[in-house]
Structure formats: structure tokens, C-alpha cells
Coordinates of C-alpha atoms in Angstrom, one line a residue:
Chain A
M22 CA -143.9 127.5 -111.5
S23 CA -140.6 126.8 -113.0
L24 CA -137.2 127.2 -111.4
D25 CA -134.5 129.4 -113.0
T26 CA -130.8 129.0 -112.7
R27 CA -130.4 132.2 -110.7
T28 CA -132.7 130.7 -108.0
V29 CA -130.7 127.4 -108.0
R30 CA -127.5 129.4 -107.5
R31 CA -129.1 131.3 -104.7
I32 CA -130.3 128.1 -103.0
A33 CA -126.8 126.6 -103.5
K34 CA -125.3 129.6 -101.8
L35 CA -127.7 129.3 -98.9
A36 CA -127.0 125.6 -98.6
R37 CA -123.2 126.3 -98.8
I38 CA -122.8 123.8 -101.6
G39 CA -120.6 124.8 -104.5
L40 CA -122.0 124.0 -107.9
D41 CA -120.4 124.6 -111.3
E42 CA -122.4 125.9 -114.3
Q43 CA -123.2 122.4 -115.7
E44 CA -124.2 121.0 -112.3
C45 CA -126.4 124.1 -111.7
E46 CA -128.3 123.4 -114.9
A47 CA -128.7 119.7 -114.2
M48 CA -129.9 120.4 -110.7
R49 CA -132.3 123.0 -112.0
Q50 CA -134.0 120.5 -114.3
E51 CA -134.2 117.8 -111.5
L52 CA -135.4 120.2 -108.8
D53 CA -138.0 121.6 -111.3
G54 CA -139.2 118.0 -111.9
I55 CA -139.5 117.3 -108.2
L56 CA -141.3 120.6 -107.5
G57 CA -143.7 120.1 -110.3
W58 CA -144.6 116.7 -108.8
V59 CA -145.1 118.1 -105.2
E60 CA -147.4 120.8 -106.6
Q61 CA -150.2 118.2 -106.3
L62 CA -150.4 119.0 -102.6
N63 CA -152.2 122.2 -103.6
E64 CA -155.2 120.1 -104.3
V65 CA -155.6 119.2 -100.6
D66 CA -157.9 121.3 -98.5
I67 CA -155.9 122.2 -95.4
T68 CA -158.3 124.8 -94.0
D69 CA -158.2 124.6 -90.2
V70 CA -155.7 121.7 -90.2
P71 CA -152.9 122.2 -87.7
P72 CA -149.4 121.3 -88.9
M73 CA -148.0 118.0 -87.6
I74 CA -144.8 118.8 -85.8
G75 CA -144.1 115.3 -84.4
T76 CA -146.2 112.3 -83.5
G77 CA -147.0 113.8 -80.1
L78 CA -146.2 110.4 -78.5
A79 CA -143.3 111.5 -76.3
K80 CA -144.0 113.8 -73.3
P81 CA -141.8 116.8 -72.9
R82 CA -139.4 116.2 -70.1
L83 CA -137.3 118.3 -67.8
R84 CA -134.1 117.2 -66.2
Q85 CA -131.5 118.6 -63.8
D86 CA -129.0 120.8 -65.6
A87 CA -126.2 118.6 -64.5
V88 CA -123.3 116.7 -66.1
T89 CA -124.2 113.0 -66.3
D90 CA -121.4 111.7 -68.5
G91 CA -118.4 113.8 -67.7
D92 CA -114.6 113.6 -67.9
K93 CA -114.5 112.7 -71.6
R94 CA -112.3 115.5 -72.8
D95 CA -109.9 113.3 -74.8
A96 CA -112.7 111.3 -76.3
I97 CA -114.4 114.5 -77.4
L98 CA -111.2 115.8 -79.0
S99 CA -110.4 112.5 -80.6
N100 CA -111.8 113.4 -84.0
A101 CA -110.4 117.0 -84.1
P102 CA -108.4 117.5 -87.3
D103 CA -106.3 120.0 -85.3
R104 CA -106.0 120.8 -81.6
E105 CA -104.0 122.8 -79.2
G106 CA -104.0 121.3 -75.8
A107 CA -107.5 121.0 -74.6
F108 CA -108.9 123.0 -77.5
F109 CA -110.2 122.4 -81.0
T110 CA -108.4 124.7 -83.5
V111 CA -110.5 125.6 -86.5
P112 CA -110.0 128.0 -89.5
K113 CA -110.9 131.6 -88.9
V114 CA -114.8 131.7 -88.9
V115 CA -115.3 135.4 -88.3
E116 CA -114.1 137.5 -91.2
Chain B
M26 CA -124.9 76.3 -89.8
H27 CA -125.8 78.1 -93.1
D28 CA -129.5 78.1 -92.9
M29 CA -129.8 78.5 -89.1
T30 CA -132.1 81.2 -87.9
L31 CA -131.1 83.5 -85.0
A32 CA -133.5 81.7 -82.7
A33 CA -132.1 78.3 -83.7
A34 CA -128.5 79.6 -83.2
R35 CA -129.4 80.9 -79.8
K36 CA -130.8 77.5 -78.8
A37 CA -127.7 75.7 -80.1
L38 CA -125.5 78.1 -78.3
S39 CA -127.2 77.8 -75.0
E40 CA -127.2 74.0 -75.3
R41 CA -123.5 74.2 -76.1
K42 CA -124.0 72.3 -79.4
I43 CA -122.0 75.1 -81.1
S44 CA -119.7 77.7 -79.7
A45 CA -120.0 81.4 -80.2
R46 CA -116.4 81.4 -81.6
E47 CA -117.4 78.7 -84.2
L48 CA -120.5 80.7 -85.2
V49 CA -118.5 83.9 -85.6
D50 CA -115.6 82.3 -87.5
H51 CA -118.1 80.7 -89.8
H52 CA -119.7 84.1 -90.6
L53 CA -116.4 85.9 -91.0
S54 CA -115.2 83.2 -93.4
A55 CA -118.4 83.4 -95.4
I56 CA -118.0 87.2 -95.6
E57 CA -114.5 86.7 -96.9
K58 CA -115.6 84.4 -99.6
L59 CA -118.7 86.1 -100.7
D60 CA -118.8 89.8 -99.8
G61 CA -116.4 90.7 -102.7
E62 CA -119.4 90.1 -104.9
I63 CA -122.1 91.6 -102.7
N64 CA -120.3 94.5 -101.0
S65 CA -122.7 94.4 -98.0
Y66 CA -120.1 95.4 -95.5
I67 CA -118.2 98.7 -95.5
V68 CA -115.9 97.4 -92.8
T69 CA -115.6 94.2 -90.9
T70 CA -114.1 94.0 -87.4
P71 CA -112.9 90.4 -87.1
E72 CA -110.7 90.9 -84.1
K73 CA -113.3 92.6 -82.0
A74 CA -115.8 90.0 -83.1
R75 CA -113.6 87.1 -82.1
E76 CA -112.9 88.7 -78.7
A77 CA -116.6 89.3 -78.1
A78 CA -117.4 85.7 -79.1
Q79 CA -114.8 84.4 -76.6
A80 CA -116.4 86.5 -73.9
A81 CA -119.8 85.2 -74.9
D82 CA -118.5 81.6 -74.7
A83 CA -117.2 82.2 -71.2
K84 CA -120.6 83.5 -70.2
L85 CA -122.5 80.6 -71.9
A86 CA -120.2 78.1 -70.2
K87 CA -121.4 79.5 -66.8
G88 CA -125.0 79.4 -68.0
E89 CA -125.1 83.2 -68.1
G90 CA -125.3 85.7 -70.9
G91 CA -127.9 88.1 -72.3
A92 CA -130.7 87.4 -74.8
L93 CA -128.3 87.7 -77.7
C94 CA -125.3 86.0 -76.2
G95 CA -122.9 85.1 -79.0
I96 CA -125.2 86.1 -81.9
P97 CA -123.3 87.6 -84.8
L98 CA -124.9 90.8 -86.2
G99 CA -124.3 93.3 -88.9
I100 CA -124.7 97.0 -87.9
K101 CA -125.8 99.5 -90.4
D102 CA -123.1 102.1 -90.7
L103 CA -125.4 104.8 -89.6
F104 CA -125.2 103.7 -85.9
C105 CA -122.2 105.2 -84.0
T106 CA -120.1 102.4 -82.6
D107 CA -117.4 103.3 -80.0
G108 CA -114.0 103.1 -81.6
V109 CA -115.2 101.8 -85.0
Q110 CA -115.5 104.0 -88.0
T111 CA -119.0 105.3 -88.8
T112 CA -119.3 106.8 -92.2
A113 CA -123.0 107.0 -93.1
A114 CA -121.6 105.8 -96.5
S115 CA -120.4 109.3 -97.2
N116 CA -117.0 110.7 -98.1
I117 CA -117.6 113.5 -95.7
L118 CA -117.4 111.1 -92.7
R119 CA -114.8 108.7 -94.1
Q120 CA -112.5 109.3 -91.2
F121 CA -115.0 109.5 -88.4
V122 CA -114.4 107.2 -85.4
P123 CA -117.1 107.9 -82.8
P124 CA -115.9 108.0 -79.2
Y125 CA -119.3 106.7 -78.0
E126 CA -121.9 104.1 -78.7
S127 CA -125.4 104.6 -80.0
T128 CA -128.1 103.5 -77.6
V129 CA -129.5 100.9 -79.9
T130 CA -126.1 99.2 -80.4
H131 CA -125.3 99.7 -76.7
N132 CA -128.5 97.7 -75.9
L133 CA -127.5 94.9 -78.3
L134 CA -124.0 94.8 -76.7
R135 CA -125.6 94.8 -73.2
D136 CA -127.3 91.6 -74.3
D137 CA -124.0 90.1 -75.4
A138 CA -124.4 90.3 -79.2
V139 CA -121.3 90.1 -81.4
F140 CA -120.8 92.7 -84.1
L141 CA -119.2 91.5 -87.3
G142 CA -118.9 94.9 -88.9
K143 CA -120.7 97.9 -90.4
T144 CA -123.1 97.3 -93.3
N145 CA -123.4 99.4 -96.4
L146 CA -126.2 101.8 -97.1
D147 CA -127.3 104.7 -99.3
E148 CA -125.3 107.8 -98.4
F149 CA -126.8 109.3 -95.3
A150 CA -129.6 106.8 -95.7
M151 CA -130.9 108.7 -98.8
G152 CA -132.0 106.3 -101.4
S153 CA -134.1 103.2 -102.3
T154 CA -131.4 101.4 -104.3
N155 CA -128.1 101.4 -102.4
M156 CA -126.5 102.9 -105.4
T157 CA -125.7 106.2 -103.7
S158 CA -123.1 104.8 -101.2
A159 CA -119.6 106.4 -101.4
F160 CA -118.3 102.8 -100.8
G161 CA -119.9 101.4 -104.0
A162 CA -123.3 99.8 -104.7
V163 CA -124.5 96.7 -102.9
T164 CA -125.5 93.7 -105.1
N165 CA -128.6 91.8 -104.1
P166 CA -127.8 88.1 -103.4
W167 CA -130.9 87.1 -105.4
Q168 CA -130.7 86.8 -109.1
R169 CA -133.4 86.3 -111.7
D170 CA -133.9 82.7 -112.8
G171 CA -131.3 81.9 -115.4
S172 CA -129.6 85.3 -115.3
S173 CA -126.6 86.7 -113.4
T174 CA -127.6 90.4 -113.9
K175 CA -126.8 92.3 -110.8
L176 CA -129.9 93.5 -109.0
V177 CA -130.2 96.2 -106.3
P178 CA -130.9 95.2 -102.7
G179 CA -133.2 98.2 -102.1
G180 CA -132.3 101.0 -99.8
S181 CA -131.2 102.5 -97.6
S182 CA -130.6 99.5 -95.3
G183 CA -129.6 97.4 -98.4
G184 CA -126.3 96.3 -97.0
S185 CA -128.0 94.9 -93.9
A186 CA -130.7 93.2 -95.9
A187 CA -128.2 91.7 -98.3
A188 CA -125.9 90.5 -95.5
V189 CA -128.8 88.7 -93.8
A190 CA -130.2 87.2 -97.0
A191 CA -126.8 85.9 -98.0
G192 CA -126.0 84.3 -94.6
L193 CA -123.4 86.9 -93.8
A194 CA -125.1 87.8 -90.5
L195 CA -127.8 86.2 -88.4
G196 CA -129.5 89.6 -88.1
A197 CA -128.8 93.2 -88.6
T198 CA -129.9 96.7 -87.6
G199 CA -131.6 99.0 -90.1
T200 CA -133.1 102.4 -90.0
D201 CA -136.3 103.4 -91.7
T202 CA -137.2 107.0 -92.6
G203 CA -139.7 106.3 -95.5
G204 CA -139.3 102.6 -96.0
S205 CA -135.6 101.9 -95.6
I206 CA -136.0 98.8 -93.6
R207 CA -139.2 97.4 -95.2
Q208 CA -138.4 97.9 -98.9
P209 CA -134.9 96.3 -98.8
A210 CA -136.2 93.5 -96.7
A211 CA -138.8 92.8 -99.4
F212 CA -136.2 93.0 -102.2
C213 CA -133.9 90.5 -100.4
G214 CA -136.5 88.1 -99.1
I215 CA -136.1 88.7 -95.4
A216 CA -138.2 90.2 -92.6
G217 CA -137.8 93.8 -91.3
V218 CA -139.7 95.8 -88.7
K219 CA -140.0 99.6 -88.4
P220 CA -141.3 100.0 -84.9
T221 CA -143.5 102.9 -83.7
Y222 CA -141.6 106.3 -83.8
G223 CA -140.1 106.7 -80.3
R224 CA -139.9 102.9 -79.6
C225 CA -136.1 102.8 -80.2
S226 CA -133.7 105.6 -79.2
R227 CA -132.3 107.7 -82.0
F228 CA -129.3 108.7 -79.9
G229 CA -126.1 108.1 -81.7
T230 CA -127.8 107.3 -85.0
I231 CA -126.7 109.8 -87.7
A232 CA -129.7 111.9 -88.4
F233 CA -131.4 112.1 -91.8
A234 CA -135.0 113.3 -91.0
S235 CA -135.4 113.4 -87.3
S236 CA -139.2 113.3 -87.1
L237 CA -139.2 110.1 -89.2
D238 CA -136.0 108.1 -88.6
Q239 CA -136.5 105.0 -86.5
A240 CA -134.2 102.0 -85.9
G241 CA -135.5 98.5 -86.3
P242 CA -134.4 94.9 -86.8
M243 CA -133.8 92.9 -90.0
A244 CA -133.5 89.1 -89.9
R245 CA -134.6 85.9 -91.7
N246 CA -138.0 85.7 -90.1
L247 CA -140.3 87.5 -87.7
E248 CA -139.3 85.5 -84.7
D249 CA -135.7 86.6 -85.1
C250 CA -136.9 90.2 -85.5
A251 CA -139.0 89.9 -82.3
I252 CA -135.9 88.8 -80.4
L253 CA -133.8 91.7 -81.8
L254 CA -136.4 94.3 -81.3
G255 CA -136.8 93.3 -77.7
S256 CA -133.2 94.1 -77.2
M257 CA -133.0 97.3 -79.3
A258 CA -136.2 99.0 -78.0
G259 CA -136.6 100.9 -74.8
F260 CA -136.7 104.3 -73.2
D261 CA -133.6 106.5 -73.4
P262 CA -133.3 109.8 -71.6
K263 CA -130.8 110.9 -74.2
D264 CA -133.5 111.1 -76.9
S265 CA -136.3 113.5 -76.2
T266 CA -138.5 111.8 -78.8
C267 CA -138.1 108.4 -77.2
V268 CA -141.2 107.2 -75.4
D269 CA -141.1 105.9 -71.8
R270 CA -143.1 102.7 -71.7
P271 CA -142.2 99.1 -71.0
V272 CA -141.0 96.8 -73.8
P273 CA -143.2 93.8 -74.1
R274 CA -141.8 90.3 -74.8
Y275 CA -142.4 90.4 -78.6
E276 CA -141.6 86.7 -78.9
D277 CA -144.7 85.9 -76.8
A278 CA -146.9 87.6 -79.3
L279 CA -145.9 85.4 -82.3
N280 CA -148.3 82.6 -81.6
R281 CA -151.3 84.7 -80.5
G282 CA -153.1 83.9 -83.7
V283 CA -155.5 86.2 -85.6
K284 CA -159.0 84.8 -84.6
G285 CA -161.4 87.7 -84.7
M286 CA -158.8 90.1 -85.8
R287 CA -160.0 92.8 -88.3
V288 CA -157.6 93.3 -91.1
G289 CA -157.9 96.5 -93.1
I290 CA -157.4 96.3 -96.9
P291 CA -156.9 100.0 -98.0
K292 CA -158.5 100.5 -101.4
E293 CA -156.1 103.3 -102.2
Y294 CA -153.2 100.9 -102.3
R295 CA -154.5 99.2 -105.4
P296 CA -153.7 101.7 -108.2
D297 CA -154.6 100.8 -111.8
N298 CA -151.0 100.1 -112.7
L299 CA -150.3 97.7 -109.8
P300 CA -148.5 94.7 -111.4
A301 CA -150.8 91.6 -111.5
E302 CA -148.4 89.4 -109.5
I303 CA -148.2 92.0 -106.7
A304 CA -152.0 92.2 -106.5
A305 CA -152.2 88.4 -106.6
L306 CA -149.7 88.1 -103.7
W307 CA -151.7 90.6 -101.7
D308 CA -154.9 88.6 -102.3
Q309 CA -153.0 85.5 -101.2
G310 CA -152.0 87.3 -98.0
I311 CA -155.7 88.2 -97.4
A312 CA -156.7 84.6 -97.9
W313 CA -154.1 83.3 -95.5
L314 CA -155.3 85.6 -92.7
R315 CA -159.0 84.8 -93.5
E316 CA -158.3 81.0 -93.3
A317 CA -156.6 81.6 -89.9
G318 CA -159.8 83.3 -88.6
A319 CA -159.2 87.0 -89.3
E320 CA -161.8 89.1 -90.9
P321 CA -160.7 91.2 -93.9
V322 CA -162.4 94.6 -94.1
E323 CA -162.1 97.2 -96.8
T324 CA -160.8 100.4 -95.4
S325 CA -159.8 103.8 -96.7
L326 CA -156.7 105.9 -96.3
P327 CA -157.8 108.8 -98.5
H328 CA -154.6 110.8 -98.4
T329 CA -152.4 107.9 -99.5
K330 CA -151.4 109.6 -102.8
Y331 CA -150.1 112.6 -101.0
G332 CA -147.8 110.6 -98.8
L333 CA -144.8 110.7 -101.1
P334 CA -144.8 114.3 -102.0
T335 CA -145.4 115.3 -98.4
Y336 CA -142.5 113.0 -97.4
Y337 CA -140.1 114.6 -99.9
I338 CA -140.9 118.1 -98.5
V339 CA -140.8 117.2 -94.8
A340 CA -137.8 114.8 -94.9
L341 CA -135.7 116.9 -97.2
A342 CA -136.3 120.1 -95.1
E343 CA -135.2 118.2 -92.0
A344 CA -132.2 116.7 -93.9
S345 CA -131.0 120.1 -95.1
S346 CA -131.0 121.3 -91.5
N347 CA -129.5 118.1 -90.0
L348 CA -126.7 118.1 -92.6
A349 CA -125.7 121.7 -92.1
R350 CA -123.2 120.6 -89.4
Y351 CA -121.0 118.9 -92.1
D352 CA -119.2 122.0 -93.1
G353 CA -115.6 121.1 -92.7
V354 CA -115.4 123.2 -89.5
R355 CA -117.8 121.5 -87.1
F356 CA -117.8 118.0 -88.8
G357 CA -116.6 116.5 -92.0
E358 CA -113.5 116.2 -94.1
R359 CA -112.3 119.8 -94.7
V360 CA -111.3 121.1 -98.1
P361 CA -109.2 124.2 -97.6
A362 CA -110.0 127.4 -99.6
D363 CA -109.2 131.1 -99.5
S364 CA -112.4 132.3 -97.8
L365 CA -114.7 130.8 -95.2
D366 CA -117.6 130.6 -97.6
A367 CA -115.4 129.0 -100.3
L368 CA -114.2 126.5 -97.7
Y369 CA -117.8 125.5 -96.8
E370 CA -118.8 125.2 -100.4
A371 CA -115.7 123.2 -101.5
T372 CA -116.1 120.9 -98.5
R373 CA -119.7 120.2 -99.0
H374 CA -119.3 119.8 -102.8
A375 CA -116.5 117.3 -102.4
G376 CA -117.9 115.5 -99.4
F377 CA -121.5 114.9 -100.5
G378 CA -122.6 112.7 -103.4
E379 CA -125.1 113.8 -106.0
E380 CA -128.3 112.5 -104.3
V381 CA -127.4 114.1 -101.0
R382 CA -126.6 117.5 -102.7
R383 CA -129.9 117.3 -104.6
R384 CA -131.9 116.6 -101.4
I385 CA -130.1 119.3 -99.4
L386 CA -130.9 121.9 -102.1
M387 CA -134.5 120.8 -102.3
G388 CA -134.8 121.0 -98.5
T389 CA -133.1 124.4 -98.4
Y390 CA -135.5 125.6 -101.1
V391 CA -138.7 124.6 -99.3
L392 CA -137.5 126.2 -96.1
S393 CA -136.3 129.4 -97.8
S394 CA -138.0 132.7 -97.2
G395 CA -141.1 133.1 -99.5
Y396 CA -141.6 129.3 -100.0
Y397 CA -141.8 128.1 -96.4
D398 CA -145.6 128.4 -96.1
A399 CA -146.3 127.2 -99.7
Y400 CA -144.3 124.0 -99.3
Y401 CA -143.1 123.2 -95.8
L402 CA -146.1 124.4 -93.7
R403 CA -148.5 123.0 -96.2
A404 CA -146.7 119.6 -96.1
Q405 CA -146.9 119.5 -92.3
K406 CA -150.6 120.1 -92.5
V407 CA -151.1 117.4 -95.1
R408 CA -149.1 115.2 -92.8
T409 CA -151.7 115.7 -90.1
L410 CA -154.3 114.5 -92.5
I411 CA -152.3 111.4 -93.3
Q412 CA -152.0 110.7 -89.6
R413 CA -155.7 111.1 -89.2
D414 CA -156.4 108.6 -92.0
F415 CA -154.6 106.0 -90.0
L416 CA -156.2 106.9 -86.6
N417 CA -159.6 106.8 -88.3
A418 CA -158.9 103.4 -90.0
F419 CA -157.7 101.9 -86.7
E420 CA -161.1 102.7 -85.1
N421 CA -162.4 99.8 -87.2
V422 CA -159.5 97.5 -87.9
D423 CA -156.6 96.0 -85.8
V424 CA -154.0 95.9 -88.6
I425 CA -153.6 96.9 -92.2
L426 CA -152.3 94.6 -94.9
T427 CA -150.7 96.0 -98.1
P428 CA -147.9 95.0 -100.5
T429 CA -144.4 96.4 -99.4
A430 CA -143.2 97.6 -102.7
P431 CA -144.7 98.0 -106.2
S432 CA -142.1 95.7 -107.8
A433 CA -139.4 93.1 -107.1
A434 CA -135.8 94.1 -107.1
F435 CA -134.6 95.7 -110.4
A436 CA -131.2 95.6 -112.0
H437 CA -128.4 98.1 -111.3
N438 CA -128.6 99.4 -114.8
E439 CA -132.4 99.6 -114.8
R440 CA -132.5 102.2 -112.1
P441 CA -134.6 105.1 -113.5
T442 CA -132.7 108.4 -114.0
D443 CA -135.6 110.5 -113.0
P444 CA -135.5 111.1 -109.2
V445 CA -139.3 111.1 -109.0
Q446 CA -139.4 107.6 -110.6
V447 CA -136.9 106.3 -108.0
Y448 CA -138.9 107.9 -105.2
L449 CA -142.0 105.9 -106.3
N450 CA -140.5 102.7 -104.9
D451 CA -141.5 103.9 -101.4
V452 CA -145.1 104.7 -102.3
F453 CA -146.5 101.9 -100.0
T454 CA -144.1 102.4 -97.1
V455 CA -144.0 106.2 -96.7
P456 CA -147.5 106.8 -95.4
A457 CA -146.9 104.7 -92.2
S458 CA -143.6 106.6 -91.7
M459 CA -145.4 109.9 -92.0
A460 CA -147.9 108.9 -89.3
G461 CA -145.2 107.3 -87.1
V462 CA -147.2 104.0 -86.8
P463 CA -145.3 100.7 -86.7
A464 CA -145.1 98.5 -89.9
L465 CA -143.2 95.4 -91.0
S466 CA -142.4 93.5 -94.2
L467 CA -142.3 89.8 -94.5
P468 CA -141.2 87.6 -97.4
A469 CA -144.4 86.1 -98.9
G470 CA -143.6 84.7 -102.3
L471 CA -141.7 84.9 -105.6
D472 CA -142.4 86.8 -108.8
H473 CA -142.3 85.3 -112.3
A474 CA -138.5 85.6 -112.4
G475 CA -138.0 83.9 -109.0
L476 CA -137.4 87.1 -107.0
P477 CA -138.8 87.6 -103.5
L478 CA -141.8 89.8 -102.9
G479 CA -142.9 91.2 -99.6
L480 CA -146.2 92.0 -97.8
Q481 CA -146.5 94.9 -95.4
L482 CA -148.5 95.0 -92.1
I483 CA -149.2 98.3 -90.5
G484 CA -150.4 98.6 -86.9
R485 CA -151.6 101.0 -84.1
Y486 CA -149.1 103.0 -82.2
F487 CA -147.0 100.7 -80.0
D488 CA -148.9 97.6 -81.1
E489 CA -146.0 95.8 -82.7
E490 CA -147.3 92.7 -81.0
T491 CA -150.4 92.5 -83.3
L492 CA -148.0 92.9 -86.3
F493 CA -145.9 90.0 -85.1
A494 CA -149.0 87.8 -84.5
A495 CA -150.6 88.5 -87.9
G496 CA -147.2 88.3 -89.7
H497 CA -146.3 85.0 -88.1
V498 CA -149.6 83.5 -89.4
M499 CA -148.8 84.6 -92.9
E500 CA -145.2 83.5 -92.6
K501 CA -146.2 80.0 -91.6
A502 CA -148.7 79.8 -94.5
A503 CA -146.1 81.2 -97.0
G504 CA -143.4 78.7 -96.0
F505 CA -140.8 80.9 -97.8
A506 CA -137.7 78.8 -97.9
K507 CA -135.8 79.4 -101.2
R508 CA -132.2 80.6 -100.9
P509 CA -130.7 83.3 -103.0
A510 CA -128.1 82.5 -105.6
L511 CA -125.3 84.1 -103.6
H512 CA -125.4 82.4 -100.2
A513 CA -122.9 81.3 -97.6
G514 CA -124.2 77.8 -98.0
N515 CA -123.3 77.7 -101.7
V516 CA -119.7 78.7 -101.2
A517 CA -118.7 76.8 -98.1

């Protein structure tokens, strides 16, 4: 299966990465190459094989829903490009 | 002081033959003289380092201090360090100063290590060459005999590997997602250990592919790696994939020997096009272990060839999801635009380099509606088969021996332009990452041009001790002692 530019544009849109026409075509060729190469996985018989989600080595844990590392307001806000008092200010994200 | 190992420095410090301050000044001055050529550090923190050394000297004078008291280390710039910039070698995080410490670096500081600075890497740890860093490529301190052509140090922990190899740190932290500790260790002639997934906490390590990323030590030899891993490893309630079990004294395992040990030699790791000198080094490794009393056994890991394509689906899917947070609103350098979507697109276009964009797009594609089952779900099932291969093999063998990489370091300008060709560098390291089993690389010999080559050992879950034992036997037999062309000892 080969990838067309329209699909690359759609993927770029989903990934929120702007691409110009030239980059789009270059990316199409490269992604097409990578996808062609991963097609070899279709040779593998995966009947009745469960997906591997993690290694299964860590046991799921529960903990108290409590603050263990509190009173760090200024530290948390230290990388904010813009703030108002104790709040982050961000561009309007609901249009 | 130039050729001292971490273990030897630790001894000299505790006997007060050298001071931590001298040791740190020595390294800082070597970095100043040499790192302009190597570019292994993104930032150095001399003031903090000298303060920490002074504190270490005070503890040493009282006969106190942790296991790494006064030892100067390089920290891969993927680990969040409290109050020190952490960039992941990306423009999008150029201004990020974490207000907290990653658990791994916290553990090293608890043991009184001294941080010299943050080491260079492939952007977001994505690469096998260290050519994708927004802070410029790293140059391998090794050069081919009679040539000064710049070689790559491998990736993504290439800055850490180069710094250690050149004598610009006694040890360093790395992270390994598909081989990012082992392949640069091999290219730079040092040792590196990727522990079992879950052995070291991932808290505060900038995520690439969460089900694969694992921190580990890089140092001149395996004894130094054992000391470092003992400090880095351990349970952390802040990482739900971190495993709660005691950390052994890895140093004690080094001299266990290999008598009666069964060493698996996987036939699938000997493809027809394997260079003769890599195959010869591998045979040499087998001979060293046999002479020391181990029994080599042919073994099979039938899904080896599917490791890389599986990796590139699983890792890139996870990367596309992990890197969604860098959108200029939640994280990352914002590029303003007229609409919200345009802001996201402009921010992520400007902030991410080409390789990161390519990987995010690939990951988004394999997760997108209509392709999820065909790519992502299928890859997760093949991953199960790869894991089963290892579990089956370890029914009959205690450890597996393979080459680390299919070649020695190549030149900056020899880097293939086809992404798939670049990915093939990791063909021998990726399967162990997919299964989550521990693996290490040790320097075992030189190629025809005088460049280092590594051998890889792969072990059972949480059996790093057997890796150290077998590795130490080969290390002693190899007697690897040649210094790279660019080395602190040559400029002092």
C-alpha cells in the first residue's frame, strides 16, 4: 500500500504539525519507505497471540488519594510563560 | 588522574590521596580544553559542581559520604535536574528549568555524586547517531588510524558515551529505548548497562516510549557500571512501572565467574551480511567464556528479524502520544498564530527537528482510525512473540551473547539518508528492549581501522548480576586499554 500526499496532510493535521508542500512530499516518501518495510510483520502468524501491553513485571498498586509533596505552588508556576497571581494564563483554547 | 576508573577514584578519595575538589577541577578543565571539539555537554554547571565537591570533601574528611561521594558524573539531558536546564536536545524545551529532580539523579545525589553538567543526545532520544540534537552533533573521541574524519558517537546517549570515553566524566547516566545506551557505548569503547525494565524509576525522565525507556549507567568498565547501577536502581512509588524488589550489591557479582554457566549463541544474530570482523569478535567472546568454564549453547530467537519493525511501530506510537503535550500551551516554546490550531502547528513545526516530526507522524498514522489494528495491535502481538522467544531461550541458557552493533562508528558524512538504513544500527539491541530483559555492552576489541567494537550480553529479568559476572570475565580477557585520539590525558 502506498501513501498519498492527502493522507500525509491528514496525519499532519491530526498530529498538529504544520508542513509545507515540499516537506509534505518528502515526508510522504520517507513514511512510505518505513511503512513498506514494516509490512513484513504481515508474515507473522499472530492467531491467538495476546498483545503485549507492558512487561507485566510491576504489580498494579493503590495508594491513598492524598497530597504527598505539597506546597510547591511557586515551583510549579516557575516555567509558566505568563501568569496572573497563582494562575497560568494561556491563549484562548476554546474557540 | 586521566586514566582513573570510577572505582579507583573512589578509593583514592576515601584514602584522601586526592580531594573531590581536585578531581572535579581536573574534569572541568579537561571539558574546557576538549569539549569544543567533541560537543558532549549541552551545559556544564561548574559552580554547582565545585560546591558539591566541597561538600563531598567535608564528608570524606569525617569518614562519611555515600557510595559515590565526590565522583564527577555527566547527566544525559533527558533527566530532569532541579534548577538546571533540561532540554532533551530539543528547541521546544530550550528554556525549560525543572523545579524538581528525577528519581535516578536524586538517588545519585543522595549518594553524594557530583554533576558536571548535562550531556548531549539525539533530540528526545530519537536517533542512533547523535546527529539530531538541536545543540549540534557530538563527535566521537575515537578516530580511524591515520585519519581525523569526524565519527558519530552513536545515539541517543552519545554525549554521555563520548564524555566518558574522552575522560570528561568518570561515569554518566544514559537511557535506552531500543539500544541507546549499548550502541553508543560500543561505538565509544566503554561499558553500558540497560537494566531490566522497571529496575530504575522513569520519574522525571523525559518520556520517549514509556513501555521501553529505561535508565542505566555508562562508564569505562563494568565495575564502574555496577557501582553506578547500585545507586540509580530501586523502587519508586512515583513510577507505576517501577518494580518493588531489593537492589543487590552488583559489585559482589563481578567475580562470581562463569563455571557451569550456559551461554546462548542465537543463530538468528548471524545474518549473511554480518561483517567478518564482527563475527570474529563474537567468536572470540565465545572462546573467552568457554576458557573460563562456561558452556556455549546454540539457541534460537526465531522472531529476531521482526524486532526492529515492531519497535518502530510500538515506540513511535508511544512517542506520538507522549509528545502531544508539547503544543505551546501545556509545554514548549510557543509560536503565536491567529487561531489555536495554527498556534499548535507553528509551535510544533518550529520546535521539533525533522527526525522527531517524522516519528510523530509515523506514530500518529499507526494509531489512526482504520490502521490501529493493522499496525499497532499487530505489532503488540508480535512483541509478545519476541518476549516468548527470550523466555523460551532462558529455559536452557543463563545468558545470551551477541555483537552489540553491526558495525563500528561511521563518519558524520557517511550517515545513510534512508531512515530505514539508520534504524538498522539497532538490529541487535532492539529485541532485548522489546522483551524488557536486561542487557549490557562491553568494549571487546578494535576493528581494522582501530575503532572499538562491543559485545552484548542479554540476561533474565532482574538477573543483571549474571550479566556482570559473565561480562567481567570477557573484560579481563579482552584487556581493552587503548585510549581514543581525543582524550583528556592528551591535552593536559
